[in-house]
mmCIF file of C-alpha atoms in Angstrom:
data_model
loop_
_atom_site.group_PDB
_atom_site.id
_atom_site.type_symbol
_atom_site.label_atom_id
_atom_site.label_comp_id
_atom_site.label_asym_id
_atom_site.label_seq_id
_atom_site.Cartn_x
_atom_site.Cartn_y
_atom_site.Cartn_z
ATOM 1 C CA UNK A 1 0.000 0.000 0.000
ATOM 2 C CA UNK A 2 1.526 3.273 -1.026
ATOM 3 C CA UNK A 3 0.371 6.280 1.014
ATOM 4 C CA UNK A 4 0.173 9.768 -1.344
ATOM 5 C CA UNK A 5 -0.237 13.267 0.212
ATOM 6 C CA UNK A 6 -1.356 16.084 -2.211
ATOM 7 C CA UNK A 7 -1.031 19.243 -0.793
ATOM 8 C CA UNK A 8 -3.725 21.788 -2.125
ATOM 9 C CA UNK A 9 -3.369 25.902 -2.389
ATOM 10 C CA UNK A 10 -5.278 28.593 -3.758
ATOM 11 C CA UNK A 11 -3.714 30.557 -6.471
ATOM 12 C CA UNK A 12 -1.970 33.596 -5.122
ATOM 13 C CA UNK A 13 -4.316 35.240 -7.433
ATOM 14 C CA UNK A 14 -7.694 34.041 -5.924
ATOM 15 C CA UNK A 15 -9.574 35.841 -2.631
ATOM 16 C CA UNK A 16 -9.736 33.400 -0.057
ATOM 17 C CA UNK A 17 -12.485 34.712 2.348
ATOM 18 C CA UNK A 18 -12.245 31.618 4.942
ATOM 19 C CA UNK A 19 -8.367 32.780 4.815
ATOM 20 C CA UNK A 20 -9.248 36.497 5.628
ATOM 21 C CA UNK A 21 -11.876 35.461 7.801
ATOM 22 C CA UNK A 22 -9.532 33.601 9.924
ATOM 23 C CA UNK A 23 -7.140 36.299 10.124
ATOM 24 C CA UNK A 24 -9.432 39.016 11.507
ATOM 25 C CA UNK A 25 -10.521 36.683 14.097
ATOM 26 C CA UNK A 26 -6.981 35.708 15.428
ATOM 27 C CA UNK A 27 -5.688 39.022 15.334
ATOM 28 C CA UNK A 28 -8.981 39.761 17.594
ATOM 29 C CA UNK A 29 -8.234 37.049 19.742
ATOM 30 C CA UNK A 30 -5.008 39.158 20.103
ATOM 31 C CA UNK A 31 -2.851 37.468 17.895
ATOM 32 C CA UNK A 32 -1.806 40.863 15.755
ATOM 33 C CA UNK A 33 1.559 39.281 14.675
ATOM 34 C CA UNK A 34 -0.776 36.897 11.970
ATOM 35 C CA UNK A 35 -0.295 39.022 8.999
ATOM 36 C CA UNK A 36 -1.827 36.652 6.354
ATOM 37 C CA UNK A 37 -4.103 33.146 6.637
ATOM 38 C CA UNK A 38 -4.086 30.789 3.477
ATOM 39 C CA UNK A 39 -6.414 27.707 4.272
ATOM 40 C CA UNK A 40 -5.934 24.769 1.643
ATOM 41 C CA UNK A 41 -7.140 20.567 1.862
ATOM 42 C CA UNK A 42 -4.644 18.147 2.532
ATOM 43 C CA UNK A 43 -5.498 14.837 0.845
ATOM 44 C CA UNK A 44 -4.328 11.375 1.732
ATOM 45 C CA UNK A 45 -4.527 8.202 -0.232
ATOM 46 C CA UNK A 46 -3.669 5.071 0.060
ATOM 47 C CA UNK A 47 -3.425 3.203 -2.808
ATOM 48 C CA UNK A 48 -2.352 -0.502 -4.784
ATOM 49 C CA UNK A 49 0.695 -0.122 -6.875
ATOM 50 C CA UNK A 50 4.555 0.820 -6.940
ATOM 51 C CA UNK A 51 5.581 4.215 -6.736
ATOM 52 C CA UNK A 52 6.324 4.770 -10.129
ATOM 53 C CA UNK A 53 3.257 3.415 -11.400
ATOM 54 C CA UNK A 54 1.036 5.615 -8.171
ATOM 55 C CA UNK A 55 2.707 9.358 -9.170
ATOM 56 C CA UNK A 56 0.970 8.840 -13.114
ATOM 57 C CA UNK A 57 -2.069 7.981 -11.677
ATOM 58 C CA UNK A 58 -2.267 10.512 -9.165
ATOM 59 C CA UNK A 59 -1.516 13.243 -11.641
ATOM 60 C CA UNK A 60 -4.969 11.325 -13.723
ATOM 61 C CA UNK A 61 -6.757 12.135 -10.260
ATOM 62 C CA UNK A 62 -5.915 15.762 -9.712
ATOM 63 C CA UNK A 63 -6.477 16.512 -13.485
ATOM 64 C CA UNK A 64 -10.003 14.324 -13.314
ATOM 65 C CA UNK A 65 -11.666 15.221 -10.184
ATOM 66 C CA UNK A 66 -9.674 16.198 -6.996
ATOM 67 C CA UNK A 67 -8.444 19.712 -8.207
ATOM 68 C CA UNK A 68 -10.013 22.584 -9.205
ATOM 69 C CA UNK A 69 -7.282 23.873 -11.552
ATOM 70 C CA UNK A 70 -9.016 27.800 -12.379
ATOM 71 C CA UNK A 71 -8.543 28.532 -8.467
ATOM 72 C CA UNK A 72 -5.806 25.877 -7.094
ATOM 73 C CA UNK A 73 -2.591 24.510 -7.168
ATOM 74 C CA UNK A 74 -1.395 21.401 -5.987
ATOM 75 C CA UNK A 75 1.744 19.277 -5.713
ATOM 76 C CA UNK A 76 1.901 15.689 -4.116
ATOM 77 C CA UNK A 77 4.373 13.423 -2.203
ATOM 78 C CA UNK A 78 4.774 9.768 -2.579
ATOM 79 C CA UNK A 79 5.527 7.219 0.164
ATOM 80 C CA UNK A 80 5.207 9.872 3.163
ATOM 81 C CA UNK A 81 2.306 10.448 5.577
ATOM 82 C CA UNK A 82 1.917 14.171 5.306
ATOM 83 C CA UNK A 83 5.127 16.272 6.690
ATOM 84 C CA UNK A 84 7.125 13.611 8.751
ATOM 85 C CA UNK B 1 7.893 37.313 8.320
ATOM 86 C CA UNK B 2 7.940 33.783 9.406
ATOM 87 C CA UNK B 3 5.749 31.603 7.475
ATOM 88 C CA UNK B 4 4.102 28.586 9.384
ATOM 89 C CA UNK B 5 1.986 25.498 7.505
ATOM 90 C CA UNK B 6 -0.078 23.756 9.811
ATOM 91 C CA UNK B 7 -1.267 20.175 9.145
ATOM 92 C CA UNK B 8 -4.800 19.501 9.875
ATOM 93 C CA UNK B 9 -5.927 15.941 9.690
ATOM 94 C CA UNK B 10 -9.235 14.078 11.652
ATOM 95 C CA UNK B 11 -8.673 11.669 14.130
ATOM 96 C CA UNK B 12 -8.383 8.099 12.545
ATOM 97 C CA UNK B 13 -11.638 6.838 14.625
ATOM 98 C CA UNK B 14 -13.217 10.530 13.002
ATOM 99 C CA UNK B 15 -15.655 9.000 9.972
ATOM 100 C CA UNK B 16 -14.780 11.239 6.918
ATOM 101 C CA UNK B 17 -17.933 11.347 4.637
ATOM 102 C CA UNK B 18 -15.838 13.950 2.487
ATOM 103 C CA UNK B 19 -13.429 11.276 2.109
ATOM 104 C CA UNK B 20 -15.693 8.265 1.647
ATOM 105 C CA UNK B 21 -17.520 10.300 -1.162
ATOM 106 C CA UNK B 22 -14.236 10.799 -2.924
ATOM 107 C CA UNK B 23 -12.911 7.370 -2.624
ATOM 108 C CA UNK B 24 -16.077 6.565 -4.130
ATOM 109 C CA UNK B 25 -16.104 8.725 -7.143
ATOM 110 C CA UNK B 26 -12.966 7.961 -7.569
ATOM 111 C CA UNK B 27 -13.491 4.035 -8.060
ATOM 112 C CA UNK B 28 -16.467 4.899 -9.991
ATOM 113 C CA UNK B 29 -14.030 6.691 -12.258
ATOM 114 C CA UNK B 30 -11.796 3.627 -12.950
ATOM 115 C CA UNK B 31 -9.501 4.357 -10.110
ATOM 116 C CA UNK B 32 -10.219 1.047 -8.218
ATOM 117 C CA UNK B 33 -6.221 0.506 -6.553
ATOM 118 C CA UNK B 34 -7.693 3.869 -4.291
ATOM 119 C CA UNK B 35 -8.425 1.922 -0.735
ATOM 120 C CA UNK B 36 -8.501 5.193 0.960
ATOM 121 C CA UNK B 37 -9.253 9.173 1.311
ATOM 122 C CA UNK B 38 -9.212 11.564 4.064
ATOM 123 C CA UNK B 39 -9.343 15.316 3.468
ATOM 124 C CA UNK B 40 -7.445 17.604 6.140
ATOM 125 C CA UNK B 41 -7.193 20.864 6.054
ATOM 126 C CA UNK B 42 -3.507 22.700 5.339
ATOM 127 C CA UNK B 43 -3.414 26.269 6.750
ATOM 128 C CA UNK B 44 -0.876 28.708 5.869
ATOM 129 C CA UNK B 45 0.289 31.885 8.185
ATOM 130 C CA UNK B 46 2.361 34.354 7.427
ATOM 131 C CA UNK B 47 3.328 36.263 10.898
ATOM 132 C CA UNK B 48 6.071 38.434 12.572
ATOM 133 C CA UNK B 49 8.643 37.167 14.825
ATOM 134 C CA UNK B 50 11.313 34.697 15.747
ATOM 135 C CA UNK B 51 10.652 30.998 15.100
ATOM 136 C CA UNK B 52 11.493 30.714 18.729
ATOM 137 C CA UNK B 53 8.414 33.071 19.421
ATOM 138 C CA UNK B 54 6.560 31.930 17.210
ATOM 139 C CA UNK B 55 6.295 28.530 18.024
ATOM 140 C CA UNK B 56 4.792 28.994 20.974
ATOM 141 C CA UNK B 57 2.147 31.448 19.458
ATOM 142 C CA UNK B 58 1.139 28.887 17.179
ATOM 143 C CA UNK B 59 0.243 26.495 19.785
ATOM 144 C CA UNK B 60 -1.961 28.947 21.131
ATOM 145 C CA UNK B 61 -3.904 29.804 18.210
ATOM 146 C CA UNK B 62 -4.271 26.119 17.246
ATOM 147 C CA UNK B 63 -5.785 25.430 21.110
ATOM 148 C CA UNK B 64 -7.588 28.635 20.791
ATOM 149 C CA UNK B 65 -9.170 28.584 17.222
ATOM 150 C CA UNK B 66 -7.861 26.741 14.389
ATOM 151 C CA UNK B 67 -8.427 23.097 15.852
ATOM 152 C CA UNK B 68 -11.180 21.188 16.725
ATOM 153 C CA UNK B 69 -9.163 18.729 18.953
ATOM 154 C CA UNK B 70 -12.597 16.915 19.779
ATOM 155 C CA UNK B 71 -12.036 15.168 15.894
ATOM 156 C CA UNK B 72 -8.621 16.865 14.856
ATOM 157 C CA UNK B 73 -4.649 16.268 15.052
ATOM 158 C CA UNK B 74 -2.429 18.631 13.902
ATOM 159 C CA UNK B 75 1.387 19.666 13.775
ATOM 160 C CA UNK B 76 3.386 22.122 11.939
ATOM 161 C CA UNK B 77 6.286 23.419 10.643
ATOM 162 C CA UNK B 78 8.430 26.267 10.553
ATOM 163 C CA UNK B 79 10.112 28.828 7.835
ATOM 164 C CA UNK B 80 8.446 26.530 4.839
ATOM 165 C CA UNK B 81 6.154 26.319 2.578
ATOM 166 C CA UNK B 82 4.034 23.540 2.876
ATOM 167 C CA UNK B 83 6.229 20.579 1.633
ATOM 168 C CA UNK B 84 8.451 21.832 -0.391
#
């Protein structure tokens, strides 16, 4: 079993109001040193197949239905659970 | 400006209908070796200070706001962008 994490971002170029609303209410809370909030998805699979043959497919995925490509980026790791 | 990315995943006994739903579609799509999908969240801040100092504010702002530690982990990192 091969475990994929795809990391997805706005474009720098899109308004994210969950981002903005997020800000205002931490630097309520106090927290006035939060100058910017970007909130993106972080999706795990786990899938059949080798490595080499997963990254193809995963690209078919994102490009098919996982990523919404006018408003987001994404890039993806193979064989890591997200960040460790 | 320090820039922090904070993983946000659910708890593994947290049901993920967003998840299911996608694992589903995604079968349904001809991408049967998908076993699994869970959709976290990936939150980007951009803040003044130290990493030193701003370490601890993040911990803060996770307990205070971003997390719901009822049905989500999270951790973090440091002076990157997410991943890379």
């Amino acid at each position: 079993m091969t475990k994929v994490t795809i990391y997805v971002t706005l474009r720098e170029s899109v308004v994210d109001p969950q981002g903005i609303a997020t800000t205002d209410a931490l630097q309520k809370m106090g927290f006035e040193e939060v100058k910017s909030v970007r909130v993106g998805k972080l999706i795990e699979l786990e899938m059949d197949g080798s490595e080499q043959a997963v990254e193809a497919r995963v690209k078919e995925m994102c490009d098919e239905l996982l990523i919404n490509k006018v408003i987001e980026d994404y890039r993806f790791e193979i064989g890591e659970v997200a960040g460790k």
